[in-house]
Amino acid sequence: MLIPFHCPEGHVFRHNLKDGSRLMRFEEAVGDRLMRFRYLDGDEEIVLVSNGRGGPKGMITVEWMIGAFHGGVVTDPQYHAGVKRRREGVLHLDRPACETKDPLSGWRYDWADAALRDGIVKTEGAAEIWINANSHGGKKPHPRSLLRWMAELKKHGYRIGALVSTAHREKGHSQLPDIEDRLVHKWAMRYWRPSTLNGRLAHKEDAAAMVYEEWLQLKELGIPFLSDQEPSAETVRTRINSLECHSTYASRHGGPAADRMFSPSGEPVPVERPFERIFIDGVEWEHSVHYDKRLKLPIGKMKSTIAMDAFSQYIFPHPTFAGAFRPQFGIAALRSVMMPPDLTPEEIAEDPEAAMIYALPSDVMYDRDRTIIPPRAVPGAIKTFSTAELAEAYHHDAKSKLENYHRIVKASLAQIPGRILGPRHKHDIGYNPIKNTQVTRAQYRDLVEQCRRQWNTTPKDSLGGLSPMDIMRAFIGSGGARLTDPNEVRRTFASVSKNPCILTDNGLVYDNVHYRFNREGVGKALSSNYHKTSFAKRIKSSAKIEVSIRVWDDDIDMIEVFDEVNEDYFPMWSTDPGYTGGLNRWEHHIYMKELRLSGTGGTKSRNRVQAKAKHINERQRILSGLSFRDREKPMEILEAEERRLSGKRADNPQCAQVPELGIPTVINGGKREDIPLPPPQKKDEEQTERPEGADDVRSDPSQQIAEDLGDADAIVSPSWDFSAGIDDDDEEEDD
């Protein structure tokens, strides 16, 4: 019986119990979705677990195994096994770190892992037939190399570090002596950029012949430090291939040929299985929405960043938000493809296979908008999935399936009041979409999610009468999916700082945020790397080294530091979690700008939190006084803060109640912000000069704008304040 994940017979797992952990070995699938495991200690009794609350114990089921793996009850001990010999220092590294040490390790892993999944016969002839019938990125490997990689991968627990070259040579350094390396590089560049002296080299073998001729001349002159043999033709050919880029290709073949070679085309290609190609695009929905149920203030249109599988047309869970498109939403859409979906325990119990619809895609085609996938996240992303491709501009068939889904959802929601259309759509002249707005942000999110689920469960003629969910279930049931570590997917979208940071005993500072709180990792890195710091740069009272870090722009509360000697990353957390917790870098830069403009120092945690709270409360106060178009950016800031405070002080977990249009006034008349003034003596007299703060409630310009927009009834009393519980030094001094 096939089980919906890769689990070979004899594989050992660790069962984490309340009173300790025990190792158990998978023996076989016995039918009715039952799996037989035996403990490796004691009498090797069969593993029995409770498959329901308070129910009798029985053999492990597929559903229990999926839930236990997600919950950490069952783990794979091979990922933490101690390994000796030369691979001890690289087996624990993730894919980006392995490809930093050896760029070909990911290519070897893709081919070897696919061969192990297909269970090919381990002979050279069978391997050659399988290689010719498949394509997993890059050039096709030699059959003997593939069999060797398969053995290494299986021997070391299917970890990518088993395929990293341990030649102990610095990245970019050649194994040739210096004079021979310069000779090879000279003729490799002559191949790409012909000179007037030698003319154009017809083939790469001609460059190898010139290298051999000049090497013999150097040998006859008695030049020292030469090898016993000349650089091989393969060495020259490899150097030429490594220098191929847009500029070198344009020097040899011309600019138009280089553009055709290196520019993305975006043309559709046939797909044969799920997760072979993923479409990603952002869409702006057509309705104006209210802030929430209590505050019926139109604030703009909702947006979504959506990912679709090109083969099955399955729509993955996606974020729906108010405000502008930001990279964190595109990354969230990609994570929903490669990480387990966020389902409740009840949903997993009802449909366990729904929790398995995720995998690493082979190719991702996304829109040309830089906010879908940020450019600096692409290099790390394509090390997890094979390629990232831009859709061709104005192409009639680029992402057509996903564009069709957008049109169907918009048509399904077209009857909701508050639909905003362009001037070409001729509707009732008296129809005002802003005044007819009825749904809130939370309600609109639910409607979009209902459309997504209906699409995934509806049979389609283009799929032979099957639904996208049916195709995904069949793919999962065939054993094609594999349990992927979510932490590895998360590391995919990390950004790397351009300049190294200074790490001391007190931590490090990056982007005006102080990171510390990992004494063990910092001490180990300082002790191991301190000898690399020159004496002139050392400080007496504390150690100091230069380190490279990786950060996440969607949450600046934590970074990871690379320990070069120990070849490992260790996390560091912010010293100000009350400010940085869940904060993205775009918001951080806004609050830092406000802090600089206020003239307050940005080093104290109290100043930062106060500036942040004041800025958010100010955005709430002026929200109704802004035009409909100008409400987008303040709304984005407020919604981001609501997501962080959801479940802490908010009444509604999805859309928090925030104060709006509240003018604080002391009863005795002190500190009034709505100072009343006497009316003018004559009706036609215009009051030209008014002191600051002299507008009372009746003459507030935001009232008139609110009435014009149809949201005059939205003025409500504030429910809570973002700055609650934060002391204000200025108010204390005034008192």
XYZ file of C-alpha atoms in Angstrom:
735
model
C 0.000 0.000 0.000
C 1.315 3.431 -0.923
C 1.540 5.968 1.889
C 1.343 9.702 1.082
C 4.951 10.485 1.995
C 8.420 9.049 1.457
C 9.064 6.444 4.185
C 11.254 3.442 3.193
C 11.064 0.211 5.124
C 13.580 0.011 7.946
C 13.672 3.775 8.443
C 14.160 4.784 12.085
C 12.197 7.594 13.786
C 12.330 9.058 17.271
C 9.077 8.917 19.264
C 9.069 11.769 21.819
C 7.015 10.684 24.841
C 6.234 12.511 28.070
C 8.646 10.348 30.065
C 11.402 10.376 27.447
C 12.005 9.398 23.834
C 12.320 5.986 22.162
C 13.523 4.897 18.729
C 11.085 3.031 16.516
C 11.608 1.294 13.156
C 9.105 1.278 10.293
C 8.469 -2.275 9.067
C 5.590 -2.199 6.591
C 2.184 -0.814 5.659
C -0.373 -3.494 6.516
C -3.479 -2.053 4.836
C -6.390 0.139 5.921
C -3.869 3.009 6.187
C -2.105 1.239 9.089
C 1.672 1.291 9.595
C 3.603 -1.230 11.696
C 6.423 0.184 13.838
C 8.569 -1.604 16.433
C 10.598 -0.082 19.227
C 14.325 -0.779 18.947
C 14.871 -1.169 22.694
C 13.594 -3.874 25.006
C 11.637 -6.697 23.421
C 10.937 -4.729 20.228
C 7.212 -4.595 20.933
C 4.875 -3.121 18.332
C 4.245 0.612 18.750
C 0.687 1.307 19.850
C -0.726 4.834 20.075
C -4.062 6.422 20.863
C -5.605 7.544 17.568
C -8.363 9.502 19.250
C -9.079 11.335 22.481
C -9.619 8.718 25.158
C -9.920 5.949 22.590
C -8.232 2.544 22.738
C -4.658 2.205 21.568
C -3.879 0.701 18.199
C -1.316 0.631 15.432
C -0.098 3.892 13.930
C -2.249 5.274 11.128
C -1.218 7.531 8.254
C -3.314 10.360 9.720
C -1.648 10.038 13.140
C 1.814 10.011 11.544
C 1.127 13.233 9.611
C -0.151 15.048 12.705
C 2.670 13.721 14.918
C 5.354 14.827 12.461
C 3.857 18.326 12.226
C 3.562 18.562 16.002
C 7.098 17.369 16.733
C 5.966 14.160 18.444
C 7.846 12.146 15.802
C 11.223 13.339 14.481
C 13.916 11.966 12.208
C 17.080 11.343 14.295
C 19.284 11.097 11.209
C 19.199 14.879 10.916
C 20.967 15.112 14.281
C 23.278 12.084 14.063
C 26.947 12.580 14.846
C 29.056 11.713 11.802
C 32.808 11.406 11.734
C 35.379 11.724 8.957
C 35.604 14.610 6.518
C 31.865 15.288 6.205
C 31.335 16.014 9.884
C 31.533 19.777 9.355
C 29.042 20.049 6.463
C 26.252 17.532 7.089
C 24.296 19.838 9.401
C 24.276 22.809 6.989
C 21.138 23.835 5.101
C 20.951 24.122 1.323
C 22.008 27.798 0.954
C 25.043 27.217 3.173
C 25.987 24.040 1.282
C 25.725 25.786 -2.076
C 27.850 28.622 -0.721
C 30.618 26.093 -0.080
C 29.955 24.037 -3.217
C 27.645 25.509 -5.922
C 27.126 22.064 -7.523
C 25.804 20.414 -4.364
C 22.185 21.452 -5.106
C 22.434 20.069 -8.651
C 23.761 16.740 -7.363
C 21.052 16.611 -4.688
C 18.177 17.223 -7.140
C 19.253 14.356 -9.394
C 20.138 11.885 -6.615
C 16.978 12.629 -4.617
C 14.751 12.151 -7.680
C 16.481 8.861 -8.499
C 15.953 7.586 -4.944
C 12.284 8.548 -5.095
C 11.777 6.631 -8.360
C 13.598 3.594 -6.944
C 15.744 2.947 -10.019
C 17.802 -0.223 -10.328
C 21.327 0.517 -9.170
C 23.098 -0.448 -12.381
C 24.864 1.807 -14.844
C 22.604 0.831 -17.735
C 19.375 1.431 -15.824
C 20.706 4.740 -14.504
C 21.565 5.895 -18.038
C 18.068 5.097 -19.306
C 16.492 6.966 -16.378
C 18.771 10.013 -16.870
C 17.865 10.306 -20.565
C 14.147 10.156 -19.731
C 14.183 12.850 -17.009
C 15.270 16.440 -16.499
C 15.953 17.888 -13.053
C 17.914 21.031 -13.844
C 21.401 21.591 -15.205
C 23.274 19.197 -17.458
C 22.644 15.476 -17.262
C 25.092 13.671 -14.947
C 27.113 10.554 -15.745
C 25.415 7.317 -14.616
C 28.332 6.285 -12.381
C 28.295 9.712 -10.706
C 24.555 9.452 -10.093
C 24.912 6.020 -8.473
C 27.688 7.346 -6.226
C 25.586 10.343 -5.167
C 22.624 8.082 -4.392
C 24.781 5.905 -2.138
C 26.213 8.951 -0.299
C 22.787 10.516 0.135
C 21.199 7.358 1.528
C 24.211 6.664 3.761
C 24.043 10.070 5.464
C 20.305 10.344 6.097
C 19.250 12.018 2.819
C 21.002 15.271 3.814
C 22.341 17.611 1.169
C 25.598 18.034 3.084
C 26.558 14.510 1.992
C 27.061 15.816 -1.564
C 29.242 18.835 -0.710
C 32.770 18.626 -2.051
C 35.310 18.383 0.787
C 38.334 19.357 -1.270
C 39.146 22.103 1.312
C 39.684 24.753 -1.356
C 38.455 28.329 -0.943
C 35.515 29.319 -3.107
C 36.695 30.784 -6.418
C 40.266 29.536 -5.970
C 41.742 27.280 -8.608
C 43.747 24.160 -7.862
C 46.290 25.234 -10.482
C 49.517 27.049 -9.619
C 49.218 30.816 -9.902
C 51.071 31.161 -13.216
C 49.058 28.362 -14.852
C 45.803 29.785 -13.481
C 46.556 33.168 -15.074
C 47.463 31.458 -18.341
C 44.136 29.565 -18.446
C 42.192 32.709 -17.554
C 43.954 34.702 -20.273
C 42.903 32.394 -23.091
C 39.436 31.850 -21.646
C 38.850 35.603 -21.870
C 40.404 35.679 -25.355
C 37.757 33.167 -26.395
C 34.957 35.476 -25.235
C 36.547 38.784 -26.219
C 38.592 38.361 -29.394
C 41.678 40.535 -29.790
C 43.115 41.971 -32.999
C 46.308 39.977 -32.511
C 44.872 36.470 -32.303
C 41.504 37.032 -33.933
C 38.401 35.052 -33.090
C 38.877 31.540 -31.688
C 36.485 29.182 -33.427
C 36.166 26.558 -30.695
C 36.950 26.084 -27.031
C 39.504 23.429 -28.023
C 41.452 26.161 -29.852
C 41.806 28.031 -26.558
C 43.042 24.809 -24.912
C 45.598 24.385 -27.717
C 46.939 27.921 -27.197
C 47.219 27.261 -23.461
C 49.240 24.107 -24.179
C 51.532 25.969 -26.633
C 52.347 28.771 -24.189
C 52.728 26.295 -21.318
C 55.437 24.457 -23.282
C 57.243 27.758 -23.860
C 57.227 28.477 -20.143
C 58.483 24.943 -19.446
C 61.402 25.409 -21.853
C 62.330 28.716 -20.206
C 62.613 26.936 -16.870
C 59.834 28.866 -15.122
C 59.450 27.410 -11.599
C 56.244 26.271 -9.859
C 54.793 24.622 -12.967
C 52.897 21.346 -12.775
C 54.227 18.136 -14.258
C 51.465 18.189 -16.876
C 49.836 20.994 -18.811
C 46.281 22.175 -17.916
C 43.838 19.791 -19.537
C 41.350 20.765 -22.220
C 38.534 20.098 -19.736
C 40.059 22.637 -17.348
C 40.078 25.290 -20.072
C 36.553 24.392 -21.159
C 35.269 24.633 -17.566
C 36.899 28.053 -17.118
C 35.310 29.313 -20.334
C 31.882 28.091 -19.242
C 32.256 29.742 -15.832
C 32.944 33.119 -17.474
C 29.776 33.033 -19.585
C 27.552 36.025 -18.751
C 25.655 38.734 -20.605
C 28.698 40.948 -21.195
C 31.044 38.167 -22.365
C 28.354 36.611 -24.556
C 27.628 40.030 -26.083
C 31.349 40.551 -26.819
C 31.488 37.354 -28.859
C 27.999 37.075 -30.386
C 26.584 40.607 -30.173
C 24.076 42.377 -27.962
C 20.830 41.031 -29.541
C 22.037 37.453 -29.209
C 22.934 38.081 -25.560
C 19.491 39.518 -24.905
C 17.847 36.433 -26.386
C 20.162 34.195 -24.376
C 19.810 35.794 -20.945
C 16.509 37.700 -20.975
C 13.477 35.828 -19.585
C 10.924 34.913 -22.203
C 7.880 34.102 -20.071
C 6.417 31.839 -22.747
C 4.330 28.924 -21.466
C 5.827 25.446 -21.362
C 3.982 22.132 -21.006
C 3.741 20.686 -17.512
C 3.304 17.023 -16.664
C 2.874 16.911 -12.877
C 1.866 19.105 -9.923
C 4.447 21.507 -8.483
C 6.345 21.539 -11.782
C 5.410 25.190 -12.344
C 3.790 27.719 -10.006
C 2.148 30.977 -11.124
C 2.225 33.944 -8.714
C 0.454 37.239 -9.283
C -1.073 40.097 -7.331
C -4.673 41.195 -7.848
C -6.640 44.220 -6.662
C -10.279 43.433 -5.931
C -13.033 45.767 -7.041
C -14.912 46.693 -3.860
C -14.538 49.399 -1.294
C -14.611 47.988 2.240
C -15.288 49.379 5.699
C -12.690 49.544 8.426
C -14.713 47.223 10.680
C -18.251 46.696 11.966
C -18.142 49.502 14.516
C -16.261 51.991 12.371
C -18.028 52.095 9.031
C -15.397 54.179 7.316
C -14.505 53.276 3.680
C -10.750 52.843 3.561
C -9.944 51.397 0.127
C -9.876 48.170 -1.839
C -8.483 44.827 -0.677
C -5.654 43.065 -2.501
C -4.326 39.508 -2.665
C -1.100 37.815 -3.722
C -2.077 34.402 -5.108
C -0.127 31.273 -6.083
C -1.551 28.625 -8.454
C -0.236 25.227 -9.530
C -0.022 25.236 -13.348
C -0.847 21.528 -13.741
C -3.787 21.038 -11.374
C -4.912 24.721 -11.227
C -4.980 24.372 -7.429
C -5.073 27.725 -5.591
C -2.942 27.754 -2.444
C -3.923 29.715 0.693
C -2.938 33.333 0.195
C -2.959 36.639 2.119
C -5.724 39.182 1.508
C -4.849 42.624 2.841
C -5.504 46.359 2.657
C -2.796 48.732 1.502
C -0.078 48.509 -1.110
C 1.624 45.360 -2.369
C 4.653 44.537 -0.221
C 7.312 41.796 -0.618
C 6.231 40.085 2.618
C 2.892 39.175 1.029
C 4.575 37.616 -2.014
C 6.867 35.645 0.281
C 3.828 34.528 2.305
C 2.204 33.237 -0.911
C 5.350 31.254 -1.764
C 5.593 29.847 1.748
C 2.052 28.523 1.436
C 3.279 26.464 -1.530
C 6.358 25.048 0.206
C 5.172 24.824 3.834
C 2.263 22.974 5.505
C -1.021 24.907 5.306
C -2.266 26.623 8.435
C -5.161 24.339 9.364
C -6.954 23.809 12.644
C -6.758 20.390 14.380
C -10.400 19.823 13.480
C -9.719 20.459 9.775
C -6.723 18.091 9.816
C -8.777 15.390 11.539
C -11.539 15.785 8.941
C -9.179 15.720 5.948
C -5.604 14.635 6.846
C -4.405 14.708 3.237
C -5.228 18.421 3.021
C -2.319 19.030 5.394
C 0.025 17.348 2.893
C -0.633 19.626 -0.100
C 2.738 21.358 -0.150
C 6.072 20.648 -1.833
C 9.087 22.358 -3.350
C 8.214 23.635 -6.854
C 10.496 23.208 -9.840
C 9.777 26.561 -11.486
C 8.050 29.757 -10.370
C 6.685 32.297 -12.852
C 5.738 35.588 -11.251
C 4.712 39.030 -12.390
C 7.275 41.663 -13.285
C 6.331 43.711 -10.249
C 9.287 43.935 -7.859
C 6.948 43.715 -4.872
C 5.868 40.137 -5.652
C 9.304 38.615 -5.041
C 12.002 41.146 -4.067
C 15.045 40.946 -6.375
C 17.493 40.260 -3.555
C 15.416 37.260 -2.416
C 15.580 35.570 -5.831
C 19.157 34.150 -5.482
C 18.254 32.408 -2.240
C 14.880 31.265 -3.544
C 16.193 29.542 -6.676
C 18.494 27.463 -4.477
C 15.379 25.815 -3.046
C 13.301 25.559 -6.203
C 15.042 25.230 -9.540
C 14.216 28.402 -11.489
C 12.375 31.705 -11.099
C 10.985 33.150 -14.323
C 9.506 36.549 -15.107
C 6.299 36.611 -17.108
C 6.745 38.279 -20.469
C 5.207 41.736 -20.637
C 1.908 41.906 -22.532
C 2.078 38.183 -23.381
C -1.416 36.899 -24.129
C -0.829 33.502 -22.514
C 1.476 34.336 -19.601
C -0.218 33.158 -16.383
C -3.527 32.921 -18.277
C -4.893 30.255 -15.906
C -4.325 32.467 -12.875
C -5.754 35.523 -14.665
C -8.850 33.447 -15.441
C -9.222 32.647 -11.730
C -9.085 36.373 -10.930
C -11.909 37.064 -13.365
C -14.070 34.260 -11.945
C -13.687 35.508 -8.358
C -14.485 39.075 -9.395
C -17.591 37.853 -11.225
C -18.682 35.861 -8.153
C -18.411 38.954 -5.938
C -19.821 41.418 -8.484
C -23.233 41.722 -6.777
C -21.790 43.010 -3.497
C -22.522 46.748 -3.001
C -19.594 49.107 -3.174
C -18.054 47.851 -6.405
C -15.649 50.378 -7.924
C -15.343 50.266 -11.706
C -13.535 52.364 -14.261
C -15.115 55.127 -16.325
C -15.654 52.780 -19.262
C -18.257 50.791 -17.330
C -21.556 52.626 -17.677
C -23.699 52.058 -14.616
C -26.368 54.105 -12.892
C -25.284 57.722 -12.879
C -26.459 58.177 -9.308
C -24.560 55.145 -8.058
C -21.812 56.088 -5.580
C -19.655 53.043 -4.672
C -18.110 54.780 -1.667
C -21.466 55.616 -0.066
C -22.838 52.131 -0.891
C -20.017 50.282 0.840
C -21.378 47.564 3.153
C -18.804 44.805 3.802
C -15.863 45.032 6.197
C -12.303 43.866 5.707
C -12.847 40.651 7.675
C -16.017 39.829 5.741
C -14.309 40.407 2.406
C -11.414 38.119 3.393
C -13.932 35.384 4.195
C -15.659 35.826 0.829
C -12.382 35.558 -1.084
C -11.446 32.450 0.920
C -14.819 30.847 0.151
C -14.247 31.446 -3.559
C -10.818 29.815 -3.296
C -12.200 26.675 -1.646
C -15.076 26.459 -4.107
C -12.641 26.711 -7.031
C -10.454 23.901 -5.632
C -13.405 21.526 -5.162
C -15.299 22.211 -8.427
C -14.819 19.661 -11.273
C -13.555 21.191 -14.518
C -13.816 20.004 -18.100
C -10.227 21.043 -18.778
C -9.128 18.570 -16.077
C -11.171 15.642 -17.396
C -14.036 16.112 -14.946
C -11.739 16.250 -11.926
C -11.304 19.098 -9.481
C -7.929 20.630 -8.563
C -8.260 19.034 -5.121
C -8.779 15.585 -6.714
C -5.569 15.916 -8.723
C -3.613 17.036 -5.676
C -4.994 14.134 -3.626
C -3.945 11.676 -6.306
C -0.472 13.198 -6.419
C -0.122 13.026 -2.644
C -1.491 9.478 -2.564
C 1.065 8.324 -5.141
C 3.895 9.038 -2.706
C 5.259 11.931 -4.732
C 5.246 14.360 -1.808
C 7.856 14.374 0.908
C 7.823 15.883 4.398
C 9.842 19.087 4.115
C 11.399 20.885 7.061
C 9.614 24.285 7.375
C 12.759 25.891 8.825
C 14.650 25.222 5.589
C 11.882 26.911 3.598
C 11.961 29.902 5.913
C 15.709 30.322 5.405
C 15.110 30.476 1.661
C 13.737 34.008 1.821
C 16.378 35.507 4.068
C 18.306 38.558 2.879
C 22.043 38.935 3.308
C 23.605 42.194 4.439
C 25.932 43.801 1.882
C 28.498 44.835 4.486
C 29.776 42.709 7.385
C 28.623 43.554 10.907
C 30.729 43.904 14.060
C 29.984 41.280 16.711
C 31.136 41.849 20.299
C 30.292 40.454 23.721
C 27.387 42.914 23.747
C 25.915 41.588 20.490
C 25.671 43.527 17.224
C 23.687 46.417 15.743
C 22.024 46.199 12.328
C 19.669 48.800 10.865
C 19.559 50.667 14.184
C 18.378 47.555 16.065
C 20.472 45.936 18.782
C 20.601 42.116 18.724
C 21.913 40.045 21.619
C 20.376 37.311 23.838
C 22.340 34.269 22.670
C 25.258 34.028 25.045
C 26.233 30.509 24.004
C 26.288 31.214 20.250
C 28.070 34.564 20.612
C 30.709 33.151 22.939
C 31.406 30.226 20.644
C 31.721 32.459 17.571
C 34.011 34.965 19.325
C 36.260 32.232 20.688
C 36.551 30.483 17.320
C 36.961 33.518 15.048
C 38.844 35.977 17.277
C 42.241 34.964 15.862
C 41.194 36.325 12.444
C 40.921 39.887 13.792
C 44.124 41.900 13.359
C 45.812 43.301 16.465
C 45.112 46.883 15.347
C 41.358 46.272 15.309
C 41.101 44.371 18.600
C 39.682 45.992 21.714
C 40.946 45.339 25.217
C 37.820 44.824 27.282
C 35.865 42.726 24.784
C 36.318 40.534 21.724
C 35.347 41.879 18.309
C 34.968 40.103 14.950
C 33.370 40.779 11.568
C 30.479 38.467 10.709
C 27.982 38.074 7.881
C 24.296 37.882 8.783
C 21.021 36.982 7.179
C 17.828 38.858 8.030
C 14.106 38.642 7.325
C 12.450 41.860 6.162
C 8.977 40.686 7.198
C 10.048 40.295 10.851
C 13.105 42.153 12.162
C 12.947 40.657 15.677
C 15.475 37.893 14.892
C 18.572 37.506 12.710
C 21.019 34.664 12.108
C 24.800 35.072 12.270
C 27.213 32.847 10.336
C 30.040 31.352 12.381
C 32.719 30.938 9.705
C 35.051 28.616 11.607
C 32.339 26.338 12.991
C 30.377 26.583 9.695
C 27.047 27.094 11.371
C 24.358 29.736 11.853
C 23.140 30.788 15.278
C 20.160 33.067 15.994
C 20.228 36.409 17.815
C 17.156 38.223 19.109
C 16.426 41.895 19.517
C 16.918 43.546 22.886
C 13.650 45.433 22.345
C 10.972 42.824 21.539
C 8.208 45.221 22.558
C 9.107 47.297 19.521
C 10.517 44.808 16.994
C 8.184 41.855 17.628
C 6.455 41.117 14.303
C 7.612 44.455 12.830
C 8.577 44.504 9.155
C 11.413 46.621 7.826
C 9.146 49.008 5.913
C 7.344 50.003 9.108
C 10.629 50.197 11.008
C 11.995 52.774 8.566
C 8.810 54.846 8.872
C 9.016 54.914 12.677
C 12.742 55.697 12.622
C 12.066 58.636 10.298
C 9.393 59.964 12.650
C 11.792 59.565 15.557
C 14.496 61.565 13.775
C 12.061 64.318 12.826
C 10.896 64.607 16.420
C 14.475 65.262 17.564
C 14.372 62.396 20.084
C 17.261 59.994 20.305
C 16.646 56.592 18.734
C 18.742 54.501 21.099
C 16.267 54.080 23.975
C 13.539 51.477 23.778
C 11.090 53.808 25.511
C 11.561 56.518 22.890
C 10.967 54.084 20.068
C 7.782 52.647 21.510
C 6.441 56.118 22.299
C 7.225 57.415 18.807
C 5.589 54.365 17.263
C 2.426 54.735 19.377
C 2.175 58.473 18.696
C 2.569 57.936 14.953
C -0.127 55.243 14.872
C -2.561 57.276 16.964
C -1.977 60.297 14.740
C -2.788 58.199 11.657
C -6.062 57.150 13.299
C -6.971 60.703 14.240
C -6.595 62.077 10.694
C -7.980 59.031 8.865
C -11.493 60.397 8.341
C -10.114 63.769 7.245
C -8.238 62.217 4.328
C -9.583 61.627 0.865
C -10.473 58.104 -0.154
C -7.249 57.675 -2.149
C -5.028 58.985 0.668
C -6.314 56.471 3.222
C -4.324 53.557 1.799
C -0.968 54.113 3.509
C -2.358 54.927 6.995
C -4.654 51.931 6.686
C -1.692 49.681 5.897
C 0.146 50.840 9.020
C -2.925 50.356 11.223
C -3.676 46.910 9.806
C -0.097 45.745 10.382
C -0.293 46.874 13.997
C -3.620 45.094 14.408
C -2.099 41.804 13.260
C 0.583 42.116 15.931
C -1.861 43.063 18.679
C -4.477 40.528 17.626
C -5.276 38.353 20.595
C -3.565 40.686 23.088
C -5.721 43.785 23.472
C -8.005 43.496 20.459
C -11.653 42.538 20.729
C -11.822 41.004 17.264
C -8.967 38.591 16.408
C -9.140 39.433 12.706
C -9.812 43.172 12.672
C -9.052 44.968 15.912
C -11.196 47.846 17.166
C -9.135 51.020 17.122
C -9.995 54.571 18.299
C -11.110 56.986 15.622
C -12.252 60.614 15.598
C -12.090 60.910 19.384
C -11.191 64.422 20.621
C -10.016 64.282 24.265
C -11.487 67.103 26.345
C -11.252 67.691 30.098
C -14.599 68.571 31.679
C -13.279 71.619 33.561
C -12.060 73.207 30.326
C -8.345 72.604 30.827
C -6.204 71.253 27.980
C -9.035 71.432 25.502
C -8.279 70.573 21.899
C -11.590 71.968 20.636
C -11.404 75.529 21.947
C -14.774 77.136 21.140
C -14.820 80.636 19.605
C -17.706 83.091 19.335
C -19.460 83.204 15.980
C -18.729 86.161 13.654
C -20.814 89.324 14.055
C -22.034 89.271 10.449
C -23.157 86.271 8.424
C -21.142 87.316 5.359
C -18.056 88.053 7.397
C -15.239 85.587 6.738
C -12.872 84.686 9.528
C -9.411 84.811 7.947
C -7.146 84.302 10.952
C -7.786 81.640 13.550
C -5.365 80.509 16.216
C -4.009 77.005 16.137
C -6.482 74.484 17.539
C -9.379 76.951 17.349
C -11.666 74.706 15.297
C -14.376 73.161 17.420
C -16.260 70.004 16.679
C -18.865 71.761 14.602
C -16.280 73.446 12.366
C -13.973 70.398 12.001
C -13.138 70.033 8.264
C -13.007 66.261 8.650
C -16.739 66.333 9.405
C -17.530 67.882 6.031
C -15.271 65.407 4.209
C -16.878 62.549 6.107
C -20.330 63.734 5.070
C -19.245 64.094 1.431
C -17.917 60.531 1.445
C -21.015 59.184 3.141
C -19.304 58.072 6.341
C -20.560 60.728 8.746
C -22.235 58.006 10.802
C -18.860 56.302 11.271
C -17.814 58.637 14.091
C -17.673 56.479 17.186
C -16.068 56.692 20.579
C -12.575 55.200 20.871
C -12.418 51.637 22.183
C -8.734 51.479 23.118
C -5.485 53.310 22.530
C -2.323 51.914 20.913
C -0.211 53.877 23.399
C -2.039 52.552 26.461
C 0.342 51.689 29.263
C 3.193 53.819 27.855
C 4.355 56.750 29.954
C 4.862 60.066 28.221
C 7.644 62.221 29.652
C 6.349 65.342 27.919
C 2.956 65.153 29.620
C 4.581 64.646 33.003
C 6.716 67.731 32.496
C 3.661 69.784 31.494
C 1.846 68.725 34.650
